[in-house]
mmCIF file of C-alpha atoms in Angstrom:
data_model
loop_
_atom_site.group_PDB
_atom_site.id
_atom_site.type_symbol
_atom_site.label_atom_id
_atom_site.label_comp_id
_atom_site.label_asym_id
_atom_site.label_seq_id
_atom_site.Cartn_x
_atom_site.Cartn_y
_atom_site.Cartn_z
ATOM 1 C CA MET A 42 5.724 88.270 -78.409
ATOM 2 C CA GLY A 43 2.468 89.418 -76.814
ATOM 3 C CA ASP A 44 3.244 93.037 -77.652
ATOM 4 C CA ARG A 45 3.749 92.166 -81.301
ATOM 5 C CA ILE A 46 0.406 90.371 -81.491
ATOM 6 C CA HIS A 47 -1.401 93.281 -79.858
ATOM 7 C CA GLU A 48 0.308 95.580 -82.325
ATOM 8 C CA LEU A 49 -1.166 93.491 -85.180
ATOM 9 C CA VAL A 50 -4.668 93.894 -83.724
ATOM 10 C CA ARG A 51 -4.181 97.641 -83.304
ATOM 11 C CA LEU A 52 -2.986 98.027 -86.878
ATOM 12 C CA ALA A 53 -5.884 95.982 -88.222
ATOM 13 C CA GLN A 54 -8.367 98.261 -86.474
ATOM 14 C CA GLN A 55 -6.852 101.320 -88.150
ATOM 15 C CA LYS A 56 -8.504 101.497 -91.562
ATOM 16 C CA THR A 57 -5.737 103.290 -93.398
ATOM 17 C CA ALA A 58 -3.508 102.188 -96.259
ATOM 18 C CA GLN A 59 -0.405 102.836 -94.167
ATOM 19 C CA SER A 60 -1.590 100.689 -91.243
ATOM 20 C CA ARG A 61 -2.533 97.891 -93.647
ATOM 21 C CA ARG A 62 0.978 97.888 -95.107
ATOM 22 C CA ARG A 63 2.487 97.779 -91.642
ATOM 23 C CA LEU A 64 0.089 94.968 -90.696
ATOM 24 C CA PHE A 65 1.291 92.768 -93.542
ATOM 25 C CA GLU A 66 4.929 93.597 -92.841
ATOM 26 C CA ASN A 67 4.442 92.404 -89.251
ATOM 27 C CA MET A 68 2.582 89.287 -90.397
ATOM 28 C CA THR A 69 5.459 88.451 -92.704
ATOM 29 C CA ASP A 70 7.898 88.775 -89.816
ATOM 30 C CA LEU A 71 5.751 86.612 -87.553
ATOM 31 C CA PHE A 72 4.897 83.819 -89.940
ATOM 32 C CA LEU A 73 7.542 83.650 -92.612
ATOM 33 C CA THR A 74 10.922 84.412 -91.033
ATOM 34 C CA ASP A 75 12.963 82.018 -88.906
ATOM 35 C CA ASP A 76 13.153 84.514 -86.066
ATOM 36 C CA GLY A 77 9.398 84.887 -86.054
ATOM 37 C CA ARG A 78 8.418 81.217 -85.837
ATOM 38 C CA LEU A 79 5.619 80.710 -83.330
ATOM 39 C CA SER A 80 5.458 78.129 -80.599
ATOM 40 C CA GLU A 81 2.419 75.884 -80.425
ATOM 41 C CA HIS A 82 0.872 78.034 -77.682
ATOM 42 C CA GLU A 83 1.603 81.256 -79.575
ATOM 43 C CA ARG A 84 0.153 79.818 -82.770
ATOM 44 C CA ALA A 85 -3.081 78.841 -80.974
ATOM 45 C CA LEU A 86 -3.286 82.312 -79.457
ATOM 46 C CA MET A 87 -2.625 83.933 -82.833
ATOM 47 C CA ASN A 88 -5.271 81.743 -84.449
ATOM 48 C CA ASP A 89 -7.902 82.952 -81.945
ATOM 49 C CA ILE A 90 -6.924 86.590 -82.413
ATOM 50 C CA MET A 91 -6.932 86.331 -86.195
ATOM 51 C CA VAL A 92 -10.387 84.696 -86.199
ATOM 52 C CA LYS A 93 -11.738 87.654 -84.211
ATOM 53 C CA LEU A 94 -9.855 90.030 -86.472
ATOM 54 C CA VAL A 95 -11.338 88.570 -89.660
ATOM 55 C CA ARG A 96 -14.846 89.002 -88.268
ATOM 56 C CA THR A 97 -14.393 92.704 -87.593
ATOM 57 C CA VAL A 98 -12.394 94.217 -90.455
ATOM 58 C CA GLU A 99 -13.681 95.488 -93.811
ATOM 59 C CA GLN A 100 -13.932 93.356 -96.949
ATOM 60 C CA GLU A 101 -10.829 94.790 -98.606
ATOM 61 C CA LEU A 102 -8.593 93.695 -95.745
ATOM 62 C CA ARG A 103 -10.281 90.281 -95.565
ATOM 63 C CA ARG A 104 -9.550 89.834 -99.258
ATOM 64 C CA ASP A 105 -5.920 90.831 -98.675
ATOM 65 C CA LEU A 106 -5.731 88.285 -95.851
ATOM 66 C CA SER A 107 -7.211 85.620 -98.109
ATOM 67 C CA GLU A 108 -4.612 86.303 -100.791
ATOM 68 C CA PHE A 109 -1.872 86.135 -98.143
ATOM 69 C CA PHE A 110 -3.018 82.751 -96.863
ATOM 70 C CA ALA A 111 -3.516 81.448 -100.414
ATOM 71 C CA ARG A 112 0.124 82.042 -101.380
ATOM 72 C CA THR A 113 1.754 80.872 -98.125
ATOM 73 C CA ASP A 114 1.675 77.722 -96.006
ATOM 74 C CA VAL A 115 0.905 79.515 -92.757
ATOM 75 C CA ASP A 116 -0.828 76.940 -90.578
ATOM 76 C CA LEU A 117 -3.911 78.737 -89.246
ATOM 77 C CA PRO A 118 -6.705 76.489 -90.540
ATOM 78 C CA ASP A 119 -9.522 78.137 -88.567
ATOM 79 C CA VAL A 120 -8.725 81.474 -90.175
ATOM 80 C CA VAL A 121 -8.550 79.922 -93.623
ATOM 81 C CA ARG A 122 -11.902 78.143 -93.140
ATOM 82 C CA LEU A 123 -13.486 81.426 -92.029
ATOM 83 C CA LEU A 124 -12.147 83.225 -95.097
ATOM 84 C CA ALA A 125 -13.252 80.361 -97.370
ATOM 85 C CA ASN A 126 -16.848 80.781 -96.151
ATOM 86 C CA ASP A 127 -16.817 84.545 -96.688
ATOM 87 C CA GLU A 128 -18.226 86.407 -99.687
ATOM 88 C CA ILE A 129 -16.768 85.069 -102.933
ATOM 89 C CA GLU A 130 -14.555 88.138 -103.472
ATOM 90 C CA VAL A 131 -12.842 87.244 -100.184
ATOM 91 C CA ALA A 132 -13.090 83.466 -100.409
ATOM 92 C CA ARG A 133 -11.867 82.887 -103.973
ATOM 93 C CA PRO A 134 -8.064 82.966 -103.322
ATOM 94 C CA VAL A 135 -8.119 80.389 -100.520
ATOM 95 C CA LEU A 136 -10.768 78.247 -102.224
ATOM 96 C CA GLU A 137 -8.594 77.975 -105.319
ATOM 97 C CA LYS A 138 -5.160 77.690 -103.679
ATOM 98 C CA SER A 139 -5.070 76.924 -99.964
ATOM 99 C CA LYS A 140 -3.899 73.433 -99.027
ATOM 100 C CA LEU A 141 -5.162 73.875 -95.466
ATOM 101 C CA LEU A 142 -8.747 73.232 -96.555
ATOM 102 C CA GLN A 143 -9.627 69.571 -96.083
ATOM 103 C CA ASP A 144 -12.182 67.643 -98.130
ATOM 104 C CA THR A 145 -14.722 67.954 -95.316
ATOM 105 C CA ASP A 146 -14.279 71.753 -95.356
ATOM 106 C CA LEU A 147 -14.687 71.932 -99.118
ATOM 107 C CA ILE A 148 -17.736 69.661 -99.197
ATOM 108 C CA GLU A 149 -19.450 71.735 -96.503
ATOM 109 C CA ILE A 150 -18.795 74.911 -98.510
ATOM 110 C CA ILE A 151 -20.128 73.226 -101.651
ATOM 111 C CA GLN A 152 -23.306 72.274 -99.811
ATOM 112 C CA MET A 153 -23.861 75.593 -98.020
ATOM 113 C CA ARG A 154 -22.439 78.375 -100.190
ATOM 114 C CA THR A 155 -22.968 79.681 -103.736
ATOM 115 C CA ASP A 156 -22.176 78.384 -107.209
ATOM 116 C CA GLU A 157 -19.386 80.960 -107.363
ATOM 117 C CA HIS A 158 -17.775 79.236 -104.361
ATOM 118 C CA ARG A 159 -18.256 75.868 -106.066
ATOM 119 C CA LEU A 160 -16.682 77.179 -109.268
ATOM 120 C CA ALA A 161 -13.574 78.311 -107.355
ATOM 121 C CA ILE A 162 -13.290 74.842 -105.779
ATOM 122 C CA ALA A 163 -13.669 73.191 -109.199
ATOM 123 C CA LEU A 164 -10.553 75.096 -110.342
ATOM 124 C CA ARG A 165 -8.273 73.820 -107.551
ATOM 125 C CA ASP A 166 -4.997 72.127 -108.453
ATOM 126 C CA GLU A 167 -6.251 68.928 -106.838
ATOM 127 C CA VAL A 168 -9.875 67.869 -106.455
ATOM 128 C CA SER A 169 -10.623 64.503 -104.856
ATOM 129 C CA GLU A 170 -13.390 62.141 -105.954
ATOM 130 C CA ASP A 171 -15.465 62.996 -102.865
ATOM 131 C CA VAL A 172 -15.247 66.721 -103.584
ATOM 132 C CA SER A 173 -16.010 66.127 -107.265
ATOM 133 C CA ASN A 174 -19.089 64.105 -106.333
ATOM 134 C CA ALA A 175 -20.335 67.021 -104.235
ATOM 135 C CA LEU A 176 -19.664 69.508 -107.043
ATOM 136 C CA VAL A 177 -21.605 67.343 -109.495
ATOM 137 C CA GLU A 178 -24.498 67.031 -107.051
ATOM 138 C CA TYR A 179 -24.766 70.691 -106.044
ATOM 139 C CA GLY A 180 -23.101 72.642 -108.875
ATOM 140 C CA ASN A 181 -24.692 74.298 -111.895
ATOM 141 C CA ASP A 182 -23.604 73.686 -115.494
ATOM 142 C CA ASP A 183 -20.769 76.236 -115.280
ATOM 143 C CA VAL A 184 -19.341 74.488 -112.226
ATOM 144 C CA ILE A 185 -19.562 71.038 -113.802
ATOM 145 C CA GLU A 186 -17.987 72.170 -117.067
ATOM 146 C CA ALA A 187 -15.085 73.741 -115.146
ATOM 147 C CA LEU A 188 -14.666 70.511 -113.193
ATOM 148 C CA LEU A 189 -14.596 68.459 -116.393
ATOM 149 C CA ARG A 190 -11.953 70.740 -117.912
ATOM 150 C CA ASN A 191 -9.756 70.415 -114.811
ATOM 151 C CA GLU A 192 -7.436 67.479 -115.570
ATOM 152 C CA ASP A 193 -6.272 67.534 -111.942
ATOM 153 C CA ALA A 194 -9.780 66.739 -110.738
ATOM 154 C CA SER A 195 -10.463 63.076 -109.958
ATOM 155 C CA LEU A 196 -13.893 61.833 -111.026
ATOM 156 C CA SER A 197 -15.456 58.677 -109.655
ATOM 157 C CA GLN A 198 -16.930 56.061 -112.000
ATOM 158 C CA ARG A 199 -20.375 56.970 -110.711
ATOM 159 C CA ALA A 200 -19.877 60.674 -111.443
ATOM 160 C CA MET A 201 -18.437 59.928 -114.870
ATOM 161 C CA GLU A 202 -21.379 57.711 -115.816
ATOM 162 C CA TYR A 203 -23.834 60.366 -114.671
ATOM 163 C CA LEU A 204 -22.091 63.155 -116.610
ATOM 164 C CA VAL A 205 -21.861 61.037 -119.760
ATOM 165 C CA SER A 206 -25.610 60.509 -119.508
ATOM 166 C CA GLU A 207 -26.158 64.234 -118.904
ATOM 167 C CA SER A 208 -24.018 65.111 -121.932
ATOM 168 C CA ARG A 209 -26.829 63.809 -124.125
ATOM 169 C CA ARG A 210 -28.970 66.651 -122.778
ATOM 170 C CA ILE A 211 -26.267 69.268 -122.140
ATOM 171 C CA ASP A 212 -24.040 69.678 -125.208
ATOM 172 C CA ARG A 213 -21.348 71.687 -123.423
ATOM 173 C CA PHE A 214 -20.321 68.636 -121.361
ATOM 174 C CA SER A 215 -19.457 66.516 -124.412
ATOM 175 C CA GLU A 216 -16.189 68.090 -125.543
ATOM 176 C CA PRO A 217 -14.492 68.298 -122.109
ATOM 177 C CA LEU A 218 -15.635 64.751 -121.325
ATOM 178 C CA VAL A 219 -14.193 63.289 -124.525
ATOM 179 C CA ASN A 220 -10.937 65.178 -123.937
ATOM 180 C CA ARG A 221 -10.459 63.767 -120.429
ATOM 181 C CA SER A 222 -7.658 61.229 -120.196
ATOM 182 C CA ASP A 223 -9.556 59.240 -117.538
ATOM 183 C CA LEU A 224 -12.786 58.778 -119.507
ATOM 184 C CA PRO A 225 -13.336 54.998 -119.788
ATOM 185 C CA ALA A 226 -13.546 53.705 -123.352
ATOM 186 C CA GLU A 227 -16.962 52.136 -122.834
ATOM 187 C CA LEU A 228 -18.410 55.500 -121.778
ATOM 188 C CA ALA A 229 -16.758 57.273 -124.696
ATOM 189 C CA TYR A 230 -18.341 54.829 -127.138
ATOM 190 C CA ARG A 231 -21.703 55.318 -125.469
ATOM 191 C CA MET A 232 -21.374 59.067 -126.054
ATOM 192 C CA TYR A 233 -20.583 58.464 -129.720
ATOM 193 C CA TRP A 234 -24.238 58.538 -130.752
ATOM 194 C CA TRP A 235 -24.976 62.085 -129.655
ATOM 195 C CA VAL A 236 -21.709 64.042 -129.992
ATOM 196 C CA ALA A 237 -20.543 66.161 -132.933
ATOM 197 C CA ALA A 238 -18.704 64.606 -135.876
ATOM 198 C CA ALA A 239 -15.285 65.862 -134.754
ATOM 199 C CA LEU A 240 -15.714 64.232 -131.351
ATOM 200 C CA ARG A 241 -16.905 61.007 -133.000
ATOM 201 C CA ARG A 242 -13.682 60.804 -134.967
ATOM 202 C CA LYS A 243 -11.672 61.427 -131.814
ATOM 203 C CA ILE A 244 -13.509 58.657 -129.951
ATOM 204 C CA VAL A 245 -13.017 55.953 -132.564
ATOM 205 C CA SER A 246 -9.432 56.901 -133.385
ATOM 206 C CA GLU A 247 -7.981 57.678 -129.946
ATOM 207 C CA PHE A 248 -9.742 55.546 -127.334
ATOM 208 C CA ASP A 249 -7.790 52.297 -127.156
ATOM 209 C CA ILE A 250 -9.369 49.032 -126.092
ATOM 210 C CA ASP A 251 -7.752 46.018 -124.477
ATOM 211 C CA PRO A 252 -7.826 43.161 -127.062
ATOM 212 C CA LEU A 253 -8.608 40.598 -124.357
ATOM 213 C CA ILE A 254 -11.655 42.595 -123.286
ATOM 214 C CA VAL A 255 -12.761 42.786 -126.897
ATOM 215 C CA ASP A 256 -12.406 39.033 -127.416
ATOM 216 C CA ASN A 257 -14.465 38.279 -124.324
ATOM 217 C CA ALA A 258 -17.000 40.908 -125.301
ATOM 218 C CA MET A 259 -17.467 39.514 -128.785
ATOM 219 C CA ARG A 260 -18.055 36.033 -127.412
ATOM 220 C CA HIS A 261 -20.653 37.503 -125.078
ATOM 221 C CA ALA A 262 -22.270 39.413 -127.951
ATOM 222 C CA THR A 263 -22.401 36.230 -130.048
ATOM 223 C CA ARG A 264 -24.275 34.422 -127.289
ATOM 224 C CA ASN A 265 -26.762 37.301 -127.177
ATOM 225 C CA ILE A 266 -27.283 37.073 -130.933
ATOM 226 C CA LEU A 267 -28.037 33.346 -130.765
ATOM 227 C CA ALA A 268 -30.577 34.007 -128.059
ATOM 228 C CA ASP A 269 -32.110 36.835 -130.078
ATOM 229 C CA ARG A 270 -32.495 34.606 -133.141
ATOM 230 C CA GLN A 271 -34.555 32.101 -131.203
ATOM 231 C CA ASN A 272 -37.023 34.808 -130.204
ATOM 232 C CA SER A 273 -36.942 37.113 -133.258
ATOM 233 C CA GLU A 274 -40.221 38.442 -134.556
ATOM 234 C CA GLY A 275 -41.114 41.138 -137.082
ATOM 235 C CA SER A 276 -40.744 42.084 -140.729
ATOM 236 C CA TYR A 277 -37.001 41.504 -140.892
ATOM 237 C CA VAL A 278 -36.969 37.902 -139.663
ATOM 238 C CA LYS A 279 -36.740 36.491 -143.207
ATOM 239 C CA ALA A 280 -33.733 38.652 -143.981
ATOM 240 C CA GLN A 281 -32.019 37.518 -140.790
ATOM 241 C CA ARG A 282 -32.712 33.863 -141.586
ATOM 242 C CA LEU A 283 -31.331 34.281 -145.111
ATOM 243 C CA VAL A 284 -28.047 35.794 -144.001
ATOM 244 C CA ARG A 285 -27.689 33.183 -141.268
ATOM 245 C CA ARG A 286 -27.936 30.403 -143.862
ATOM 246 C CA LEU A 287 -25.436 32.217 -146.097
ATOM 247 C CA SER A 288 -23.096 32.614 -143.158
ATOM 248 C CA GLU A 289 -23.282 28.899 -142.358
ATOM 249 C CA THR A 290 -22.371 27.998 -145.962
ATOM 250 C CA GLY A 291 -19.641 30.617 -146.228
ATOM 251 C CA ASP A 292 -21.531 32.640 -148.849
ATOM 252 C CA LEU A 293 -22.155 35.753 -146.764
ATOM 253 C CA THR A 294 -19.562 38.080 -148.295
ATOM 254 C CA ILE A 295 -19.039 41.799 -148.704
ATOM 255 C CA GLU A 296 -19.746 41.385 -152.419
ATOM 256 C CA PHE A 297 -23.127 39.820 -151.575
ATOM 257 C CA LEU A 298 -23.941 42.779 -149.329
ATOM 258 C CA MET A 299 -22.957 45.242 -152.055
ATOM 259 C CA GLY A 300 -25.257 43.442 -154.483
ATOM 260 C CA SER A 301 -28.117 43.563 -151.984
ATOM 261 C CA LEU A 302 -27.581 47.275 -151.575
ATOM 262 C CA ARG A 303 -27.624 47.888 -155.340
ATOM 263 C CA GLN A 304 -30.903 45.943 -155.522
ATOM 264 C CA ARG A 305 -32.247 48.086 -152.648
ATOM 265 C CA ARG A 306 -32.717 45.014 -150.454
ATOM 266 C CA ILE A 307 -32.022 47.123 -147.367
ATOM 267 C CA ALA A 308 -33.234 44.581 -144.814
ATOM 268 C CA VAL A 309 -30.894 41.916 -146.214
ATOM 269 C CA PHE A 310 -27.995 44.359 -146.281
ATOM 270 C CA VAL A 311 -28.519 45.464 -142.668
ATOM 271 C CA ALA A 312 -29.045 41.882 -141.478
ATOM 272 C CA GLY A 313 -25.798 40.913 -143.219
ATOM 273 C CA LEU A 314 -23.909 43.731 -141.509
ATOM 274 C CA ALA A 315 -25.287 42.549 -138.173
ATOM 275 C CA GLU A 316 -24.238 38.948 -138.842
ATOM 276 C CA LEU A 317 -20.721 39.862 -139.943
ATOM 277 C CA GLY A 318 -20.259 42.315 -137.093
ATOM 278 C CA GLY A 319 -21.568 40.048 -134.344
ATOM 279 C CA ILE A 320 -24.199 42.583 -133.327
ATOM 280 C CA ASP A 321 -27.979 42.547 -133.216
ATOM 281 C CA PHE A 322 -30.192 43.880 -135.992
ATOM 282 C CA ARG A 323 -31.205 46.903 -133.910
ATOM 283 C CA THR A 324 -27.600 48.053 -133.536
ATOM 284 C CA ALA A 325 -26.849 47.456 -137.215
ATOM 285 C CA TRP A 326 -29.943 49.432 -138.225
ATOM 286 C CA ARG A 327 -28.806 52.269 -135.988
ATOM 287 C CA ILE A 328 -25.427 52.270 -137.756
ATOM 288 C CA PHE A 329 -27.033 52.157 -141.201
ATOM 289 C CA ASN A 330 -29.202 55.187 -140.377
ATOM 290 C CA ASP A 331 -26.406 57.184 -138.747
ATOM 291 C CA PRO A 332 -26.346 60.327 -140.956
ATOM 292 C CA GLY A 333 -22.613 61.065 -140.721
ATOM 293 C CA GLY A 334 -21.373 57.634 -141.757
ATOM 294 C CA GLU A 335 -18.686 57.483 -139.079
ATOM 295 C CA SER A 336 -20.203 54.462 -137.385
ATOM 296 C CA LEU A 337 -20.427 52.683 -140.764
ATOM 297 C CA ALA A 338 -16.673 53.222 -141.178
ATOM 298 C CA VAL A 339 -16.119 51.632 -137.765
ATOM 299 C CA LEU A 340 -18.287 48.646 -138.649
ATOM 300 C CA ALA A 341 -16.483 48.262 -141.981
ATOM 301 C CA ARG A 342 -13.112 48.130 -140.216
ATOM 302 C CA ALA A 343 -14.458 45.645 -137.673
ATOM 303 C CA VAL A 344 -15.671 43.178 -140.323
ATOM 304 C CA GLY A 345 -12.533 43.471 -142.442
ATOM 305 C CA MET A 346 -13.819 45.452 -145.403
ATOM 306 C CA GLU A 347 -11.225 46.660 -147.845
ATOM 307 C CA ARG A 348 -10.971 50.390 -148.470
ATOM 308 C CA GLY A 349 -12.465 50.149 -151.954
ATOM 309 C CA GLN A 350 -15.373 48.033 -150.730
ATOM 310 C CA PHE A 351 -16.180 50.508 -148.005
ATOM 311 C CA THR A 352 -15.972 53.406 -150.458
ATOM 312 C CA SER A 353 -18.502 51.727 -152.784
ATOM 313 C CA ILE A 354 -20.891 50.878 -149.933
ATOM 314 C CA PHE A 355 -20.645 54.358 -148.415
ATOM 315 C CA LEU A 356 -21.438 56.036 -151.747
ATOM 316 C CA LEU A 357 -24.297 53.629 -152.481
ATOM 317 C CA ILE A 358 -25.900 54.352 -149.115
ATOM 318 C CA ARG A 359 -25.467 58.103 -149.552
ATOM 319 C CA GLN A 360 -27.034 57.905 -152.986
ATOM 320 C CA LEU A 361 -29.980 55.897 -151.687
ATOM 321 C CA LYS A 362 -30.582 58.429 -148.938
ATOM 322 C CA ASP A 363 -29.652 61.747 -150.531
ATOM 323 C CA GLY A 364 -29.440 61.246 -154.281
ATOM 324 C CA GLU A 365 -26.648 62.529 -156.518
ATOM 325 C CA LYS A 366 -25.788 65.428 -154.206
ATOM 326 C CA ALA A 367 -24.195 62.917 -151.842
ATOM 327 C CA ARG A 368 -21.173 62.408 -154.070
ATOM 328 C CA GLY A 369 -19.222 65.427 -152.811
ATOM 329 C CA PRO A 370 -15.486 64.655 -152.670
ATOM 330 C CA GLY A 371 -15.055 66.429 -149.333
ATOM 331 C CA ILE A 372 -17.462 64.079 -147.577
ATOM 332 C CA LEU A 373 -15.746 61.017 -148.996
ATOM 333 C CA LYS A 374 -12.274 62.304 -148.124
ATOM 334 C CA THR A 375 -13.285 62.901 -144.507
ATOM 335 C CA ILE A 376 -14.903 59.510 -144.017
ATOM 336 C CA LEU A 377 -11.995 57.660 -145.662
ATOM 337 C CA ALA A 378 -9.564 59.448 -143.356
ATOM 338 C CA LEU A 379 -11.538 58.097 -140.430
ATOM 339 C CA PHE A 380 -11.642 54.606 -141.953
ATOM 340 C CA ASP A 381 -7.842 54.670 -142.295
ATOM 341 C CA SER A 382 -7.259 55.924 -138.742
ATOM 342 C CA VAL A 383 -9.366 53.389 -136.823
ATOM 343 C CA SER A 384 -7.685 50.167 -135.748
ATOM 344 C CA THR A 385 -9.500 46.850 -136.114
ATOM 345 C CA VAL A 386 -9.273 46.260 -132.366
ATOM 346 C CA ASN A 387 -10.882 49.608 -131.551
ATOM 347 C CA ALA A 388 -13.545 49.054 -134.213
ATOM 348 C CA ARG A 389 -14.507 45.675 -132.750
ATOM 349 C CA GLY A 390 -14.552 47.175 -129.274
ATOM 350 C CA ALA A 391 -16.815 49.958 -130.464
ATOM 351 C CA LEU A 392 -19.293 47.418 -131.842
ATOM 352 C CA HIS A 393 -19.340 45.657 -128.512
ATOM 353 C CA TYR A 394 -20.056 48.836 -126.567
ATOM 354 C CA TRP A 395 -22.778 49.877 -129.009
ATOM 355 C CA GLN A 396 -24.316 46.421 -128.685
ATOM 356 C CA GLN A 397 -24.258 46.783 -124.918
ATOM 357 C CA ASP A 398 -25.856 50.205 -125.153
ATOM 358 C CA SER A 399 -28.589 48.817 -127.396
ATOM 359 C CA ALA A 400 -29.286 46.004 -124.922
ATOM 360 C CA TYR A 401 -29.392 48.570 -122.113
ATOM 361 C CA GLN A 402 -31.967 50.688 -123.960
ATOM 362 C CA ILE A 403 -34.106 47.613 -124.652
ATOM 363 C CA ALA A 404 -34.021 46.706 -120.970
ATOM 364 C CA LEU A 405 -35.138 50.220 -120.031
ATOM 365 C CA GLU A 406 -38.051 50.003 -122.460
ATOM 366 C CA GLU A 407 -39.094 46.644 -121.012
ATOM 367 C CA LEU A 408 -38.999 48.082 -117.502
ATOM 368 C CA ARG A 409 -41.224 50.980 -118.610
ATOM 369 C CA HIS A 410 -43.754 48.534 -120.067
ATOM 370 C CA VAL A 411 -43.746 46.483 -116.853
ATOM 371 C CA GLY A 412 -44.273 49.618 -114.791
#
């Protein structure tokens, strides 16, 4: 056995194509055949020799060794760790494929090596939450985008919340985030306000919400509204008081809102939407001013508008904002398709999450004023 190991060292020191072929033939015999299985002592000895070998041979052979260890389960972890910390041309195969690298090894490489090393780790078949956290902390945008596109990568709630927030600033994160199967619905609905129209439609039509959560959320939102009414100030207070009285008498209807819109009583219309939707005026105003109209379709579904009613309201709003040019059939067809695809449960859930997001932004503003 000792002669065979020394033969491997001798072949490795000979920098010829022929010796390299013979080296890998001998390695195959030693590690992969039943006759060549190593004892524990022999494996430890071989590990030490291979570590010394890796430190002395040229890059091409180190890369060949890395590819060998990436495609086999040869148990020489010290050698694999050494290769994983090498130049990226050498390290890439084991970083992407080797199962001998533990989370602690990967995190150390993420912290100490280059973004190219981090990118290779982000492409692994399995990436744990701890490794993902390190990639998010140390990686550049390319690394993070690759991580987001890797469905086999586990992302912690903390990492997901951070990346959703970052997607407002970095557009390239939005699409892979929305397409992740593990993105929580509440984070998807938070992203709604800054993603492209196609991603908006995907969010409101594909992210399901637990009805029980929605029921509890709406009760919570209603309590917030009652508290807001007691402290409301500003130019829209009269409109809010009017729609509250109409709601108490059962006269706050979609037809009333349509009439208000035709009379250009925008404050009354928006306050009525807020009352019917169980959201605050700020959130309703945000929906009214949303240029694409997708959020208005969600609100319409949540409050039980009929298709024809929504069509009339959508066209009236477009005309108020953009004039006659807003009557293009393509725009209406697209928004009606969204209206038809969104379930009432998801629509109500969306309103809740947008209400939460509005409350969160208000809290941040208050903190800034205090500071």
